Coordinates of C-alpha atoms and ligand atoms in Angstrom, one line a residue:
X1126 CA 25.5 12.9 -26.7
X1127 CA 25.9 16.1 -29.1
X1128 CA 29.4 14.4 -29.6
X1129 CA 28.1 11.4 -30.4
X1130 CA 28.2 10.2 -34.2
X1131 CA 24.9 10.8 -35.9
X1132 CA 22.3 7.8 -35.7
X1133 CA 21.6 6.6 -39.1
X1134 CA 18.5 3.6 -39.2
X1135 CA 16.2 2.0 -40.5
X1136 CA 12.5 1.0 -39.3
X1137 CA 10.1 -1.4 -39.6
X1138 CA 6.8 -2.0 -37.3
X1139 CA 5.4 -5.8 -36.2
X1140 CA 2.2 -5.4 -37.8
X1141 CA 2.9 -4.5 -41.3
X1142 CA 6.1 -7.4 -41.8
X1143 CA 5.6 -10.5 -39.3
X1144 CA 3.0 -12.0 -40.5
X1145 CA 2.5 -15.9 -38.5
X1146 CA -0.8 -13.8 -37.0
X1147 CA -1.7 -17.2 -35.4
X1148 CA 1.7 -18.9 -34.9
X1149 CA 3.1 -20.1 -31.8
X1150 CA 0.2 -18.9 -29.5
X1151 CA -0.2 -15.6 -30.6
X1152 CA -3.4 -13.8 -29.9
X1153 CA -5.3 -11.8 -32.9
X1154 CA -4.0 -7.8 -33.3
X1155 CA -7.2 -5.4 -33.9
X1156 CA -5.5 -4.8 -37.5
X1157 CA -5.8 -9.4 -37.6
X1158 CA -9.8 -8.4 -37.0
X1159 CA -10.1 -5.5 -39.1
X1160 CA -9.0 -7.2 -42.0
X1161 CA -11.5 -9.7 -42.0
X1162 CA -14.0 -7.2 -42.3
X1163 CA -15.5 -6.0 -46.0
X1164 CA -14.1 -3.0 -47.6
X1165 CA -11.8 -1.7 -45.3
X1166 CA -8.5 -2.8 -47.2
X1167 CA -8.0 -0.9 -50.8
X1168 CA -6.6 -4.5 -52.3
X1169 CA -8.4 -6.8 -49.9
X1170 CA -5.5 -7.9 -48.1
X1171 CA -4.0 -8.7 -44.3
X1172 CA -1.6 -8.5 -42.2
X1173 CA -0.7 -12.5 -44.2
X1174 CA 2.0 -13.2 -45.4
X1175 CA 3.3 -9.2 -44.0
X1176 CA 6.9 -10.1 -45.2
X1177 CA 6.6 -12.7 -43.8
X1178 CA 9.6 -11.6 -41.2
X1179 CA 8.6 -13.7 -38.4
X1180 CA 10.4 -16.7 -40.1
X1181 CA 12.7 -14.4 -41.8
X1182 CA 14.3 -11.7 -40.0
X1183 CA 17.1 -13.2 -40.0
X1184 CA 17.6 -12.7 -43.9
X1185 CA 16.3 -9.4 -43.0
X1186 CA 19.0 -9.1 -40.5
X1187 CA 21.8 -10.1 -43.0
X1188 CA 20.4 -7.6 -45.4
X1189 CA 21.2 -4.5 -42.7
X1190 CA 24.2 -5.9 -41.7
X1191 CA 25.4 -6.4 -45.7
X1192 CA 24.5 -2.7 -46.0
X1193 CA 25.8 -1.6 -42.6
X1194 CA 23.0 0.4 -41.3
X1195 CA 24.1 0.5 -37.6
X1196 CA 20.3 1.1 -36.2
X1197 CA 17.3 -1.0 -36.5
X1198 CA 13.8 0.5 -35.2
X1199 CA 11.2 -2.3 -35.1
X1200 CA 8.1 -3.0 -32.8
X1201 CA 7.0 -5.7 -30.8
X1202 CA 3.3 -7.2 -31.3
X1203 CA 1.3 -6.9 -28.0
X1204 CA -1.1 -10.1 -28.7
X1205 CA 2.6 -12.2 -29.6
X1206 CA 3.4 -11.6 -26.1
X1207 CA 0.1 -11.5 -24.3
X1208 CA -2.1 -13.5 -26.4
X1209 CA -5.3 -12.3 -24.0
X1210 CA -3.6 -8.2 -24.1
X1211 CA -3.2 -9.3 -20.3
X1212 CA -3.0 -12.8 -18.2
X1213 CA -1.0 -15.6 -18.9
X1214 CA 2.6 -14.7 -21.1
X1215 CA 3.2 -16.4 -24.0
X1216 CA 6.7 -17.0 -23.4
X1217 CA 7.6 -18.6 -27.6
X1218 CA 6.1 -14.8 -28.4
X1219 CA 8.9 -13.4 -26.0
X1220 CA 11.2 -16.0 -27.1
X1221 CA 11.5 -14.5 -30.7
X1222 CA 11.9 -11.0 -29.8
X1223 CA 15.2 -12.4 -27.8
X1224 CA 16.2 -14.2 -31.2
X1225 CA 15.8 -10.9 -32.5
X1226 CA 17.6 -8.9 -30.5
X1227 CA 20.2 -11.0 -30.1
X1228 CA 20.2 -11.5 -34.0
X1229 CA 20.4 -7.6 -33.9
X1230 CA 23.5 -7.8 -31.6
X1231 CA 25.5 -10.3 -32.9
X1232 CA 25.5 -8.2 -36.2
X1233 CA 27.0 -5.3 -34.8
X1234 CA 22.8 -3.5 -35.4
X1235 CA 21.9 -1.4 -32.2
X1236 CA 18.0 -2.2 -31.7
X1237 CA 15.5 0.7 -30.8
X1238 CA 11.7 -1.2 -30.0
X1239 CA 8.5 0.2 -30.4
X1240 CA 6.5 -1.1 -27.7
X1241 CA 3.2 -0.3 -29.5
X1242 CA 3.1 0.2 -33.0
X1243 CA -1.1 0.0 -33.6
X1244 CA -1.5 -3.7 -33.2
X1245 CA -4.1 -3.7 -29.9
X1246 CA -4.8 -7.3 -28.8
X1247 CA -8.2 -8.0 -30.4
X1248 CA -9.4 -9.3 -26.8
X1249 CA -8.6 -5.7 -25.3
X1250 CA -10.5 -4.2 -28.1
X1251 CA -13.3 -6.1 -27.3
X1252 CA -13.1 -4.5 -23.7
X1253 CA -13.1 -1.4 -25.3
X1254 CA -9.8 -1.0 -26.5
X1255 CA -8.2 2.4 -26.4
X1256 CA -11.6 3.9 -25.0
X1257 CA -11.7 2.0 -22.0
X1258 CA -9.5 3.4 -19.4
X1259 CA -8.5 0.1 -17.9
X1260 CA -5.8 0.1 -21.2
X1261 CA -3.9 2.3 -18.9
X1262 CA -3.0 -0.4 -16.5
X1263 CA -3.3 -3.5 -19.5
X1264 CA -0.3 -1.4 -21.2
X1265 CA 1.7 -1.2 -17.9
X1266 CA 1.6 -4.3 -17.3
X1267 CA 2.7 -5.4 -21.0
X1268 CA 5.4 -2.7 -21.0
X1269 CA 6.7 -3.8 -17.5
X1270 CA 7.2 -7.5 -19.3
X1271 CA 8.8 -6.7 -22.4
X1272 CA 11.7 -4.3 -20.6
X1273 CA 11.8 -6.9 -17.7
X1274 CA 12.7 -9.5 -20.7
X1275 CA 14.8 -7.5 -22.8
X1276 CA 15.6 -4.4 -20.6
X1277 CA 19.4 -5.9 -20.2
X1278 CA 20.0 -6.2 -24.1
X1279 CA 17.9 -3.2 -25.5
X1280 CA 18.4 0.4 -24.1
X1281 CA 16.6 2.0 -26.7
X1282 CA 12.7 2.4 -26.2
X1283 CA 9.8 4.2 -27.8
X1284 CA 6.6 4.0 -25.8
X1285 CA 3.6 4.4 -28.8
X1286 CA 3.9 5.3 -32.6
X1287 CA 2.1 8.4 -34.1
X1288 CA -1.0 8.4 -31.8
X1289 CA -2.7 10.7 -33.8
X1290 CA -2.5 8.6 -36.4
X1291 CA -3.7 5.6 -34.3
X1292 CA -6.6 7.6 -32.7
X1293 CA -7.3 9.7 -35.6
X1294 CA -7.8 6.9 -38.1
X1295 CA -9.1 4.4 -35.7
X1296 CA -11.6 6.1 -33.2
X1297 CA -12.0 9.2 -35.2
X1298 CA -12.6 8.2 -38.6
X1299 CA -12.7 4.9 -38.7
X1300 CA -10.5 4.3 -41.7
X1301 CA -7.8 2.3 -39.2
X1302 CA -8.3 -0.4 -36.9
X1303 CA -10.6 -1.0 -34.8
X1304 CA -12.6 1.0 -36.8
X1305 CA -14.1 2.8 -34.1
X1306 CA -16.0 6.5 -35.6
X1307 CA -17.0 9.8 -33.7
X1308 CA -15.5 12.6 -31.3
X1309 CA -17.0 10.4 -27.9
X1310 CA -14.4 7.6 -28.9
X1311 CA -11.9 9.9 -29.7
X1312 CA -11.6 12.2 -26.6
X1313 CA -11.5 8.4 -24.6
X1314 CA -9.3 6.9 -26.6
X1315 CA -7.0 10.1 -27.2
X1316 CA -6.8 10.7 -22.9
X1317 CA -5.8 7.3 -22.2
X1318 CA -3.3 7.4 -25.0
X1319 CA -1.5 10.5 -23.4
X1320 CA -2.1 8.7 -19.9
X1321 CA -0.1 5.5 -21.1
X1322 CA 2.5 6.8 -22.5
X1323 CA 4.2 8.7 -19.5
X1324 CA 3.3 5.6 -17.6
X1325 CA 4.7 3.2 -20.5
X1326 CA 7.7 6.1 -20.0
X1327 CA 7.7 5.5 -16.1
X1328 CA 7.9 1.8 -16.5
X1329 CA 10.8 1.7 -18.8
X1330 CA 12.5 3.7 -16.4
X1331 CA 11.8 1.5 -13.2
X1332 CA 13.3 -1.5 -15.5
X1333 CA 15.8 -0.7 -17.8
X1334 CA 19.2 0.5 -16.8
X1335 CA 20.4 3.5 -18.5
X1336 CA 17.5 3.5 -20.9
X1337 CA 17.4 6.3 -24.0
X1338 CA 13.0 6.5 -23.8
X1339 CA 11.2 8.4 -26.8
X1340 CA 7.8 8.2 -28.4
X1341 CA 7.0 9.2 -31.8
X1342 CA 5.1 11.6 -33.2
X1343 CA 3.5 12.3 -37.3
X1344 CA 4.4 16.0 -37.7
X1345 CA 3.6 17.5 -41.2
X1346 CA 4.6 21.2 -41.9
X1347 CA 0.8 23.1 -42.3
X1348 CA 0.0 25.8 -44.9
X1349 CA -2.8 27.7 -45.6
X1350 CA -3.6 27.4 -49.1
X1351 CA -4.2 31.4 -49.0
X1352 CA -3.5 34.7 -47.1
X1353 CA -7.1 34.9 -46.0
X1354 CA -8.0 35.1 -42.2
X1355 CA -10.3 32.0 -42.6
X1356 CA -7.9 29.9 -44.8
X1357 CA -4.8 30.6 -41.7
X1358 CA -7.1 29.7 -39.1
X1359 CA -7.9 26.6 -41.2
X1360 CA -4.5 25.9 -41.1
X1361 CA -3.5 27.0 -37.6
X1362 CA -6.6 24.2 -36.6
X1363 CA -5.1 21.4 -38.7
X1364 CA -1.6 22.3 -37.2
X1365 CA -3.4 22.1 -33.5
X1366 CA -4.6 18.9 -34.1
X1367 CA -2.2 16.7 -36.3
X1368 CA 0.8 18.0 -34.8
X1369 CA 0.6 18.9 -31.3
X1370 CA -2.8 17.2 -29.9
X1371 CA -0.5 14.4 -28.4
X1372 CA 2.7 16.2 -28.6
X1373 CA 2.2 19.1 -25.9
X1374 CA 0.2 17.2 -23.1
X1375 CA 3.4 14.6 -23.5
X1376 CA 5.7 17.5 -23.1
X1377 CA 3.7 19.1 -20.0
X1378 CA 2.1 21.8 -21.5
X1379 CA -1.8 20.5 -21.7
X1380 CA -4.2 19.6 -24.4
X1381 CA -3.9 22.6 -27.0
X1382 CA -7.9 23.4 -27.3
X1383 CA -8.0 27.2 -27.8
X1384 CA -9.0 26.4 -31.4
X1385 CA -10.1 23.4 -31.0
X1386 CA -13.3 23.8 -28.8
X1387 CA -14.9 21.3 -30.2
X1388 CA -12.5 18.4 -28.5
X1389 CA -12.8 20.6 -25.0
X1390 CA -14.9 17.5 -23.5
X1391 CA -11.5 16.1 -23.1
X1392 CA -11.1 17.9 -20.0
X1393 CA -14.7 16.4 -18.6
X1394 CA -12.9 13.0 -19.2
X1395 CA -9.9 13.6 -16.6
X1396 CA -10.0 12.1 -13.2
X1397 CA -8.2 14.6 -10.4
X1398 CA -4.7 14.4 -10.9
X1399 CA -4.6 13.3 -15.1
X1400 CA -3.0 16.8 -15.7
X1401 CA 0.1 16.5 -14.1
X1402 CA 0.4 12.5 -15.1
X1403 CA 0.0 13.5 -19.1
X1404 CA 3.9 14.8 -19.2
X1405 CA 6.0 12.1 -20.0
X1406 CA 9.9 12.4 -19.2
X1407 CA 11.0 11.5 -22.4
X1408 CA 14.6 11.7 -23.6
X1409 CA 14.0 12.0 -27.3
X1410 CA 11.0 13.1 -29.6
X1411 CA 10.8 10.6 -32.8
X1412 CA 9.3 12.9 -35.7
X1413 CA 7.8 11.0 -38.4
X1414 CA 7.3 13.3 -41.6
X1415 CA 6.6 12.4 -45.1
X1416 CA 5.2 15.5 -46.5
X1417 CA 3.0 19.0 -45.9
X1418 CA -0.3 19.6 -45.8
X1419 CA -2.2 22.7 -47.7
X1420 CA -5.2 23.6 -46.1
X1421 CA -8.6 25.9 -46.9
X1422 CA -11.5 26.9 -44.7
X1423 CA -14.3 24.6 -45.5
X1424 CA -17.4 25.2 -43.6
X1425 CA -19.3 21.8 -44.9
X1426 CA -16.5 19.6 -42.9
X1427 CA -17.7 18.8 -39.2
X1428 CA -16.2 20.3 -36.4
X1429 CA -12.8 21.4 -37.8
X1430 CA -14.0 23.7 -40.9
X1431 CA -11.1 23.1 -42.9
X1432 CA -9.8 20.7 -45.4
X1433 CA -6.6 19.6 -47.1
X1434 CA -6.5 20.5 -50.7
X1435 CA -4.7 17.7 -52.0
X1436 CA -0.8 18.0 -54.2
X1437 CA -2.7 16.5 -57.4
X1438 CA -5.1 19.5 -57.5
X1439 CA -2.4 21.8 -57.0
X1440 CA -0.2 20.5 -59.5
X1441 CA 2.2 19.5 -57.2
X1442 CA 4.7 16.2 -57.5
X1443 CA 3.1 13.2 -54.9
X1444 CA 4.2 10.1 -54.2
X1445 CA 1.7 6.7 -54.9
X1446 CA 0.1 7.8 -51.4
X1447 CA -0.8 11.1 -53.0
X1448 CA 1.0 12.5 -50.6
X1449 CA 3.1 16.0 -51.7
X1450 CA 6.9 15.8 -52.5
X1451 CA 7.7 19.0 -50.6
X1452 CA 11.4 18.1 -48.6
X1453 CA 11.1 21.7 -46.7
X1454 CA 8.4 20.3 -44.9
X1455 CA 10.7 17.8 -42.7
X1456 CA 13.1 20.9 -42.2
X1457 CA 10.6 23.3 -40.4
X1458 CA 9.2 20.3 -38.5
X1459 CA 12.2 19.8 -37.1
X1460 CA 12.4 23.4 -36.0
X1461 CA 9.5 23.7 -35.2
X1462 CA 10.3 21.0 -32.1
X1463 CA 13.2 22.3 -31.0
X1464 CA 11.6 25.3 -30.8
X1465 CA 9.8 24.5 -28.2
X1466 CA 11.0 25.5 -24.8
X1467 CA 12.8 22.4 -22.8
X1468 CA 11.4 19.8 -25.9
X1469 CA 14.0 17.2 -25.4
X1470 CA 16.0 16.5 -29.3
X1471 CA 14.7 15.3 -32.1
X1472 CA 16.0 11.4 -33.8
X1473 CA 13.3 11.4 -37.1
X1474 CA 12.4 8.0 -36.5
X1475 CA 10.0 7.8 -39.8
X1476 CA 11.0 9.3 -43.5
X1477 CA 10.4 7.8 -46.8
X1478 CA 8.2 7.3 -49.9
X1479 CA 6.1 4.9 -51.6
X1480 CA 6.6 4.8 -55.3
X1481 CA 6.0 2.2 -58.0
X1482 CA 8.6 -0.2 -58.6
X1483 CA 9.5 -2.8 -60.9
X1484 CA 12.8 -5.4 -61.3
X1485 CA 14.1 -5.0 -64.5
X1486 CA 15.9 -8.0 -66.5
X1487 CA 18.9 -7.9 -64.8
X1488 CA 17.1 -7.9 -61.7
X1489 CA 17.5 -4.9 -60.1
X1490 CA 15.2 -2.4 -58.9
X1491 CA 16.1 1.3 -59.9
X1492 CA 14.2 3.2 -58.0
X1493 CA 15.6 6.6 -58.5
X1494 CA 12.4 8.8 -57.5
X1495 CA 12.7 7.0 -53.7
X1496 CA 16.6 7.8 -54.1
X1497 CA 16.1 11.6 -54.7
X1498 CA 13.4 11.7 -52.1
X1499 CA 15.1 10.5 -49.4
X1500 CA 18.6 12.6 -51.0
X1501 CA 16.8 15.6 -50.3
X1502 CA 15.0 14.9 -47.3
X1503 CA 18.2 14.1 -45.5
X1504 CA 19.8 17.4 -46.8
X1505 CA 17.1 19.3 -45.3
X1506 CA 17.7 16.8 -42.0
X1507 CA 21.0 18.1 -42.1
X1508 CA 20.2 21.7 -42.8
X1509 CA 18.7 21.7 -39.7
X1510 CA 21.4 20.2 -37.5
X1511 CA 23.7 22.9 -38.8
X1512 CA 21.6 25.9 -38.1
X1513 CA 21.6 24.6 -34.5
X1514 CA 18.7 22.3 -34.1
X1515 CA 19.5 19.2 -31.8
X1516 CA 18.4 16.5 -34.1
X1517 CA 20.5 13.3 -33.8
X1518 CA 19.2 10.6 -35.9
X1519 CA 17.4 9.6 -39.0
X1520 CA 15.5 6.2 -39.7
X1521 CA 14.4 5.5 -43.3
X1522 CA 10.6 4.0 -43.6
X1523 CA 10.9 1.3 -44.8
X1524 CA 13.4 -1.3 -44.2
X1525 CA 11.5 -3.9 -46.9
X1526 CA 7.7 -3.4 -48.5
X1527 CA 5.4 -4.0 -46.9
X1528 CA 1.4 -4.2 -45.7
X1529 CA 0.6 -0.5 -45.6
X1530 CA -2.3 -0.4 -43.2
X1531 CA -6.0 0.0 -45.4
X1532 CA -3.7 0.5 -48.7
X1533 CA -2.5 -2.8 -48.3
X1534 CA 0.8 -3.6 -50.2
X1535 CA 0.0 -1.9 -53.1
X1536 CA 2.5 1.3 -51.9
X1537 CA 5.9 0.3 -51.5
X1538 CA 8.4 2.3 -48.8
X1539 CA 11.1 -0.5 -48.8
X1540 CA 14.8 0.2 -49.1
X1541 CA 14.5 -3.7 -50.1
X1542 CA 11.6 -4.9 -52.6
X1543 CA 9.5 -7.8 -51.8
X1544 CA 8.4 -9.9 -54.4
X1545 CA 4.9 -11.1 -53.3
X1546 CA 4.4 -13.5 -56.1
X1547 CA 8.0 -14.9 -55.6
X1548 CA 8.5 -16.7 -52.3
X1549 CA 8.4 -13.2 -50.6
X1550 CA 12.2 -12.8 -52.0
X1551 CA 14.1 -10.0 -51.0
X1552 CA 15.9 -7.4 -53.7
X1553 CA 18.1 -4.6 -52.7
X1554 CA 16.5 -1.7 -54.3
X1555 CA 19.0 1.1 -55.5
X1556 CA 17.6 3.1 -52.8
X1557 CA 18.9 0.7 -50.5
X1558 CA 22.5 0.3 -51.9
X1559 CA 22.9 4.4 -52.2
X1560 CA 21.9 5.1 -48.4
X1561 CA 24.0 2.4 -47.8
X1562 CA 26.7 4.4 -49.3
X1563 CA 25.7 7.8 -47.7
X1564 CA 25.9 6.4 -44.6
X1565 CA 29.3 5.4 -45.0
X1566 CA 30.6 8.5 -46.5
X1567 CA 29.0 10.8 -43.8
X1568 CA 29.2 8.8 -40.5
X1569 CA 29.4 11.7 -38.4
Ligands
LIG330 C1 2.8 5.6 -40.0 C2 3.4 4.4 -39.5 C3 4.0 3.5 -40.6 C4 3.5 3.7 -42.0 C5 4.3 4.8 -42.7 C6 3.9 5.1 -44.1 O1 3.3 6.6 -39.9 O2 1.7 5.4 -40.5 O3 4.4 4.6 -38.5 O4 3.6 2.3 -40.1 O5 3.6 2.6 -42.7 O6 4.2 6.0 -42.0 O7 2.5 5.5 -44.1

């Protein structure tokens, strides 16, 4: 594999592009649900129109092939194929991921599928979702039909995306779907997360020949905003949780609580047995990164007694997420994987930035802060790989615009631009045409 050229991407997830929520006997996502509800989506919006890549992938398709981008990650919607989470298929559902693949493979575009990327059957949810511990054997069962369907065509599988994002956000805080808030829901939904994803590992294995398995994980490089002894244990809490809360138990080295007492009632949660099934035998780790965090003891925060001190108060540059432009960051997240004994390589699955953009008369879209972002995040990519770190791949977030979760399409990660008041067209965005370029010129 270390011989093997470089894998240069793009991703995508189901979710935030297909939009059709209802179409062809598709069952409702938790993110279909939450966006019904008031107040939870900064511009109102929903997963409608999304792209609107159900009916169009296939432009979307062209548009990679055009630019040659050998690698496209995208996800497959759990309620498209099992309208109910579990029961009866719904076989059109499974029909257009075929179209897709094979639209992927008759391009010459390798496809790597996110089983679950955040979009929870509603009817599960209403079971419990996450929390209930049944999801273990719902997600089996869902992952055992997708590979059994497409396990001859698709090789490359990643089990769950970012699920600290997805637990964090969702059962934590309450910001993401379902919307669920407080540590109980957490420490449920977090265990059975860990739990079905070595058995959504297991199960690719049983049914894909020669299958490359990874899962993906939001890593952002931690700093404490000073030298003090309460500011680094601050930061060494926030590094605990964002970063390695899902990351070790996956790679068989347990929940990391010795900081974090206050999510120890994990452990009363585990059935005999749950600590040798959290280790997952993955073949790659997918890093997602987009910036660092800065961090300062604050003892009025619950629980964790720190807080991030956000790049706009430190005068630092940000991108429209307010998240800090700080390309080191990706750097010592990749080392800080490989570093860790036996961690199987690194493919960044996620990198990229939302800025504003605008066509300009001669309809283009010049987006040169995306272009120098993503420049000097895949220097630092490479800086890595040549001091030794096994990193073999690099997929730029986005492939088009699209809905960004409770910001709704207001930010803007595409490659491509989507013109929502246009007919959803597509425009290349310079972005697009220059990584285009770079991967030609550095294929290797
Ligand atoms: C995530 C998801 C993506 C996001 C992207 C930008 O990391 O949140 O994988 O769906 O859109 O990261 O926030």
């Amino acid at each position: 594999m270390n011989q093997q050229k470089f894998i240069w991407g793009v991703s995508a997830s189901a979710a935030q592009t297909e939009g059709a929520s209802l179409a062809d006997g598709k069952g409702l996502s938790i993110w279909d649900a939450f966006t019904e509800k008031k107040r939870k989506i900064a511009d109102h919006s929903s997963t409608e129109p999304g792209t609107g890549f159900y009916h169009r992938y296939k432009d979307d398709l062209d548009i990679i092939k055009e630019l040659q981008i050998p690698n496209f990650r995208f996800s497959l919607s759990w309620p498209r194929v099992l309208p109910e989470g579990t029961g009866s298929i719904n076989n059109k559902g499974l029909d257009f991921y075929e179209r897709l693949v094979d639209g992927c493979l008759e391009r010459g575009i390798t496809p790597w599928v996110t089983l679950y990327h955040w979009d929870l059957p509603q009817a599960l949810e209403l079971k419990g979702g996450w929390t209930n511990r049944d999801v273990i054997g719902w997600f089996e069962n869902y992952v055992a039909i997708c590979t059994k369907r497409l396990g001859d065509r698709v090789t490359n599988w990643m089990v769950l995306n970012e699920p600290m994002a997805f637990c964090g956000a969702g059962y934590f805080l309450g910001m993401h779907a379902p919307g669920r808030t407080g540590r109980k829901s957490f420490v449920k939904a977090a265990l059975n997360t860990s739990l079905s994803l070595s058995t959504g590992a297991e199960v690719i294995r049983q049914h894909v020949a020669k299958a490359y398995i990874g899962s993906t994980f939001s890593m952002s490089h931690v700093e404490p905003i000073s030298n003090s002894e309460k500011d680094r244990l601050a930061a060494e809490k926030v590094d605990d949780l964002l970063n390695l809360f899902f990351l070790y138990p996956a790679l068989g080295k347990g929940y990391p609580l010795k900081r974090l007492k206050f999510l120890s009632s994990i452990l009363d949660e585990m059935k005999p047995g749950d600590e040798n099934r959290l280790k997952a035998e993955l073949d790659f780790i997918g890093l997602q990164n987009y910036t660092r965090e800065v961090v300062k003891h604050s003892w009025i925060t619950p629980f964790i007694k720190a807080s991030m001190v956000s790049a706009k108060k430190r005068n630092a540059p940000y991108t429209e997420m307010g998240w800090e432009v700080w390309p080191e960051s990706i750097y010592k997240s990749i080392v800080k994987v490989c570093s860790i004994p036996n961690s199987p390589p690194v493919i960044v699955t996620e990198n990229g930035a939302a800025f504003v953009d605008s066509i300009d008369e001669n309809g283009s879209v010049n987006d040169v802060k995306r272009l120098y972002y993503l420049r000097d995040h895949i220097d630092m990519v490479m800086k890595a790989k040549s001091d030794g770190n096994d990193v073999r791949g690099y997929f730029v977030w986005s492939l088009t615009d699209n809905f960004e979760w409770a910001e709704g399409y207001r930010p803007r990660f595409g490659l491509v631009h989507i013109d929502y008041e246009n007919n959803l067209r597509r425009t290349i965005k310079s972005s697009g045409r220059w990584y285009a370029n770079h991967i030609r010129e550095n294929g290797i």
